[in-house]
Every structure is written in C-alpha cells, then in structure tokens.
C-alpha cells in the first residue's frame, strides 16, 4: 500500500519537476534604449527583444552570491563580463542581423535570449 | 549621436580645463570629439577660458573616456578627479575587483575550515569503526545536531540563498542539488534525534546522518575554494597583459621633461625613454637609438635594434640606449590595448564544440532531480531493508554526485588558457571558433612577398670584372643610385651604407625608365641597369651571360654596371627569405601539413624561392585578385586551408580561407581581416598556432570526456545500479569527494595547457 503511495507521489514529483523547470513559458520583454536585467537565480527578464542595428544597453545587476552567475557571456557578441555583486554592469550591443542570440552565465547553467527583430549574425559590439 | 538612454537618470555636468587649444577650429574639433563619446549629451568648449563643459550620463561616461577622446584629437583634458576609475577608497577598479575576490576567497576558506572541523567531530562520534574512539559527548545525537547546525545554516547559507532565488525563477543548478541533498540528510537526522521512537516504530534503527550533511558541505565548499583559485589562473594571461601598461611617461613639454600619468599623453607628444624603462605608448623614434625587448607584446624573444624613424610599441622595454619618440597612438589605440581587446573578445566567444555541452547542461539539473525521485521510488519499492534508509541515502548520493559544473567549465577554461597562451607568444586569436578550426588545417598557403620573404630587396651578389673590386663596384653603383627612388636602387645604397663605404659625388643623374640609371660619379661616366641599357650603350656584356642566368634562376634581379663604357660588374638584388622561413615550413611538414606558396612572380623565380624553403607546391603568376580563387580551388580538393598573408593586401584570400592568418602586423585592418594575427615576424609561429589549437582542442576533448564520462558512469552507480550484482553502493560522502574532484580536475587540466610547449 505504502509502495503504491510512494510510487504515485514519485510520479507526481517527476511530472511536477518536468513541468516546473522544463515547461516554463518564455516571457519576452521589449527593450528600449536600455534594459535592466536582474541577475538572481537566473536572469529577469530572460528573453529580451531588441531592434536590429540599434544600440541597446543591457544593464546587468547581480544580486545572487552564487559564483556561477559571476560572469555573463554573450558569445555571439564576443562579450564575457564579470558581474561584481550589487554593481550595475552595462553591456552595449548593436545587433547587425535579426535572429535569436543566447546569453548565459560563465558555466552555461543559466540562460537568456536576445531576440533581434527586423532584419541575422550579430554585429560589432561597442565595448564598455 | 545617441541621446541619453534612461530618462530617469539626470545628466551630470562637468567643466574641466583643456590644454593645447589655440584657435576656433580647435574648439570645434574638441567639441565634436567629446560629443562622439557614448553617453555625452552636449559638449561646449570655451577658447577664452580654455575649458570644456560636458553634460553626460554618469553611468556610461567616465573621466577616462572623456580624457581619451580629447587626447585622440591631440589635446589634453585636465580632469581633476583621478583619471582612472576609482572606488571610494581611491583604489583603481582592477584592484577593487582583486580585493573583492580575495575577500570572497577568505570567507570561503573560513567556511571550509569550520565545516570540515565540525563535520570531522560529528563523523568521529558517528562513523562506524571510528565512534568507539570518540569521547562520549560526541556520540550524543543532539550534540551532533548542535555541531551540524552552523554548517547547515551558516556555511551552506549561500547554497540556500541561490536555491531559493533559482526556484523562484523556475531554474535549477548545482546549488539546488546540494541544498536538497544535504537538507534531506539533515532533516532525517533531526527527526531521528528528536523522535527516535517514531523511527524505531517503522523498523529502522534510529541513527542520524549529520556527518553526511556536514562533511558534504565542507567538501563541496573546499572544492569550490580550489576551483575559484584555479579559475583565477585561467585568466592570468589577460591580467598580465593589463599589468604591462606603464603608469607614467616622461614627456618633453616647453623644453622641459615632466612625468605625467599615461592617460594624459596626447598624440604628437615627444617622450624621452631611458635605459631600463618601459616605452609608455606607441610611436616613432625621432632621436637616438636603442635595443628594445619586445617579447612581452610580440612574443619575439630576441631584442630588436631601433633607430630614428623606427616604430616603437608601448609597454615594451628599452634596454640599452636613450631615445626620444613621438607618440602616434595613445589610450585604446595602442597595440597593447588592441591585443587586450582582441583576447577579451576571443575569451567571450564560444567554440562550436561547446554547443552540445551547453545544451546538455541546460537540461541536466532537472533531469538529475527526476532521477533522484526515481531512485527513491525504486529503492523504496524494490530495495533491501530498511528500504526508507537505503532510498534516502541513495537519493542523497545521486543529488550530490551529479556535477554540471564540470561540463560548464570544460570548454571555456581551456579556451581562456589557450587564447591567453597564444597572446603571450604573439598569436592573437579572434574567436574560439578560429582556434577550434585551426586544429583541422592540413594545407597552409603562404603569400610570398612580405610573408616568406622580408618584402624588402637586398643585395645578394656583387661580381666584379676586369680589374675592379667588389667594394668599388658597390660604392660607384650606390653613389649613382643615391638620387634614385627605385626600390632596387635603395637596396644597393643600403648595402653600401652597411658596408660603411664612403659614397662619391654624383652629377647629371638621369633615370631611364625600364632600363636603369646613368650619370657622372667623381667624373667617371657610369651606367647601371639591365641588358637593354647595356645594348643601347653598346657595352659588351654577352661573355657574362652565364653568370647572369645562374643568378636569375635563383630568383634574383641582376643589374649591370658600366664605367666609362667598359663592363665593370654585376650586382644581384633579391627579396631575401626570412631567417625563419625554412624552419617554419619544416615545422609545418612535421605536423603533416602541406605548405603551398602563392605569388605573382614568374614560374622560374617562384620555384627557385619555393625550393629554398622546401615548398613543393607553387602557385605562380597569380594576380592579386585571383588569390581568393586559388584558395577556393584548394578547398574544393577537400582540404582545410589556412592562408598566411600580410592581412592588408590579402584580405579577400584571408577571408576565403578556413583560417586567415595575418602575419607580422598589428594594424587594425589586418586584425579585422584575419582570424588569427601573428604579431611577430617569425614564421615558426604559424606552426605554433596549429600546435596551440591542437593542444587546446585535446584539452577540451579530455575535459568533456571527463565531465560527461564522470556523470554518465557515477550517477547510475549512485542510483545503486551495481547493488544487485556486486552489492556496491556509493556513500554520499564519497559522492561529494568525487563531485568536488571532478570540477577541480577539469580546471586543472585546462591549466596544464599553460605548461605545454607550443614553440
């Protein structure tokens, strides 16, 4: 009897885990000239829509002490930045081509996405 | 110009003196330069007061940026605040970051020591076999509970914090696994401590596992401590490069030598450098000569002799003489600044091989969580008695052993060490993809002029006839050519100067295009040129045709000298091979790479030169715009091709190749066109690039093998897959040792790359 109960709870647990972590719906936030991204247990917002060819400032503010998040990497823009705790770090991008470009923490555990509308490989970045 | 981005932030205004203005056009130039700085809203410059007023976004604009903008156009901004970005304590930003990192490491160390000490005491009092030797007090459950409490909630506080914020964002990571794993062990043990009877009633011996929780936390923190220390080593190269920049420069202003901060040096400044000092910025020597150690920037180990007119590179060291040079590039324009930027960009890019690791690590933790639940259920339903205990311990082992960090660290740490090591040897890699592709190269095409050869013709043979001596021939020819602008003539003059010959007086000099030159040298009628010129003058050169053909077959250009109508001798000029050409090509052959030479020269000359360096395949008489096509033809043979050129004239061919390598040039254009820039002129660095790429890829592959293999093998072991066959289970404490060890081994393997030889 208890085995059936444990099995049922286990299955529910597995389903819940799947739904909770992998069934997440993405919420896209449109960035104007600049957008503040809070780095705490991930990136919020984590899906950012920007305009092609326009300079956009991504202001990262890390509030999470987890060392995994201490770097942010935007590989398509060739940017790797250290994010000191509670200090705003601005990353400037001018995407030259439309498309989706991911960004992540230094170890690739936390992810975010930049969706470039109107127009593909990203262009030059302006280093800070 | 971009306007202020965030309307919530009000602009800051700053007024500061600007030096060096003398007319109204200066005002416009400085205003424009300041307005071009990102984040500057308005800039006005007053000539009368010699001051600039700037309204800007303080979050974007720094004093350094303003000073650099003014300096770039040739003026000097006197910003009273520190030019460097400083914190409230007045420390530069790099030092602040270092201080913060050290403080973080210090606090981590404290937590490791406390956790392992308390965990050790708990283990002493509870570990079978050990507990008999422990004092009675340590064997009391609630004492163990009290000893574990600070470990679980103080030392592991950051794990909890990270887990909570992750869960809130519906993400999970390493910390989530450690938190759940140790919390399960801690809560079960607390239950046993305070309600032993309830545990007994379900048939389990009331035995807490506080040691598991405490020791796991201690070991994982220890792993993190070592990992953080090792990781700092992976970015050492870039820190070293940053540390190379000198802080001050001795500038000559108003006839006086003054020491000023490097940021205040402007283009055009005359700078004095004494023996043993660092050259502050890039420039050209205007007076004096010296021997310079450029190894820190170009990787070239032999000191280079420099004299008036030669370019000097900032951050290199002046060894022997004193000289004055004029600054041509300052701030972000210097070669060192560009190298740093390029390395930073490469380290921020991602190697294609990393994609698979990224994909897996983004699903990894949720999958491990599901596997842990499945482990609990299977052990509870089908395991041996007491099922609850086995189910709990194995679940904890699964949560603890899984290590996504190792997978995440496998590629980036190797790329960081690889690109950094490259920079130390003058090999600048544009991005991780280029570094990855370079290991597959099996054909390398060299452009001849300027790449395999020095690009400057030099005198190779002087053959006198009749009663003339070689020295006399050279001296007379050089005296005549002094007035010529032809590069072949310049080679003759240079040779005479090197031989310290005193040149005579030339009169009535006349250049005859396509033939040569003639004139009077010390009263003698001298003609110097090719066969056509000699025929025109009816000089009998035919008896020496054999000598001429022999030289020409060697790829040399031969010029004849007649003095007062008599044939006096031959001087052969050739664009000589770089000293490193033969060795460089041989090194590539050793790596099983086929070298190819491409040139516009005729087949005979081209083959002669190729044979000297040991290249069998020659593409001769290729016009500059056809080089790209030749690269594509070789690619069509199924070869992975690298093209080595100067990066300026060969840009299309470099872009067409799988890997474009620009050689011996640190110019923006070359760096932009090439995937890899070799800033030293040594051809051996081409082979070194391939070796670096191969070793980096080997490191990445072994890292990925370890990281994946580790998880693929040990997660099932922790789940108890070996139990039915061999009765093997993984103690969660050993799981934590393995987990901490796996990340450290990956980072250490990457660091090992630093010690590998590529040269």
CSV table of C-alpha atoms in Angstrom, one decimal, chain B residues 181 212 216 391-402 714-715 717-719 729-733 735-736:
chain,number,residue,atom,x,y,z
B,181,UNK,CA,20.7,16.6,-0.9
B,212,UNK,CA,26.9,13.2,5.8
B,216,UNK,CA,29.4,17.0,2.2
B,391,UNK,CA,16.1,5.0,-0.5
B,392,UNK,CA,17.1,8.2,1.3
B,393,UNK,CA,20.9,7.6,1.2
B,394,UNK,CA,20.9,6.7,-2.4
B,395,UNK,CA,18.8,9.7,-3.3
B,396,UNK,CA,21.2,11.9,-1.5
B,397,UNK,CA,24.1,10.3,-3.3
B,398,UNK,CA,22.5,10.9,-6.7
B,399,UNK,CA,21.9,14.6,-5.9
B,400,UNK,CA,25.4,15.1,-4.6
B,401,UNK,CA,27.4,13.2,-7.2
B,402,UNK,CA,25.8,15.0,-10.2
B,714,UNK,CA,28.8,7.7,-11.5
B,715,UNK,CA,25.1,8.8,-11.5
B,717,UNK,CA,26.4,3.9,-9.6
B,718,UNK,CA,24.9,6.4,-7.0
B,719,UNK,CA,21.5,5.2,-8.0
B,729,UNK,CA,26.6,1.4,-3.1
B,730,UNK,CA,28.0,4.9,-3.1
B,731,UNK,CA,28.3,6.6,0.3
B,732,UNK,CA,27.1,10.2,-0.1
B,733,UNK,CA,30.3,11.5,1.5
B,735,UNK,CA,30.0,11.2,-3.7
B,736,UNK,CA,30.8,14.7,-2.5
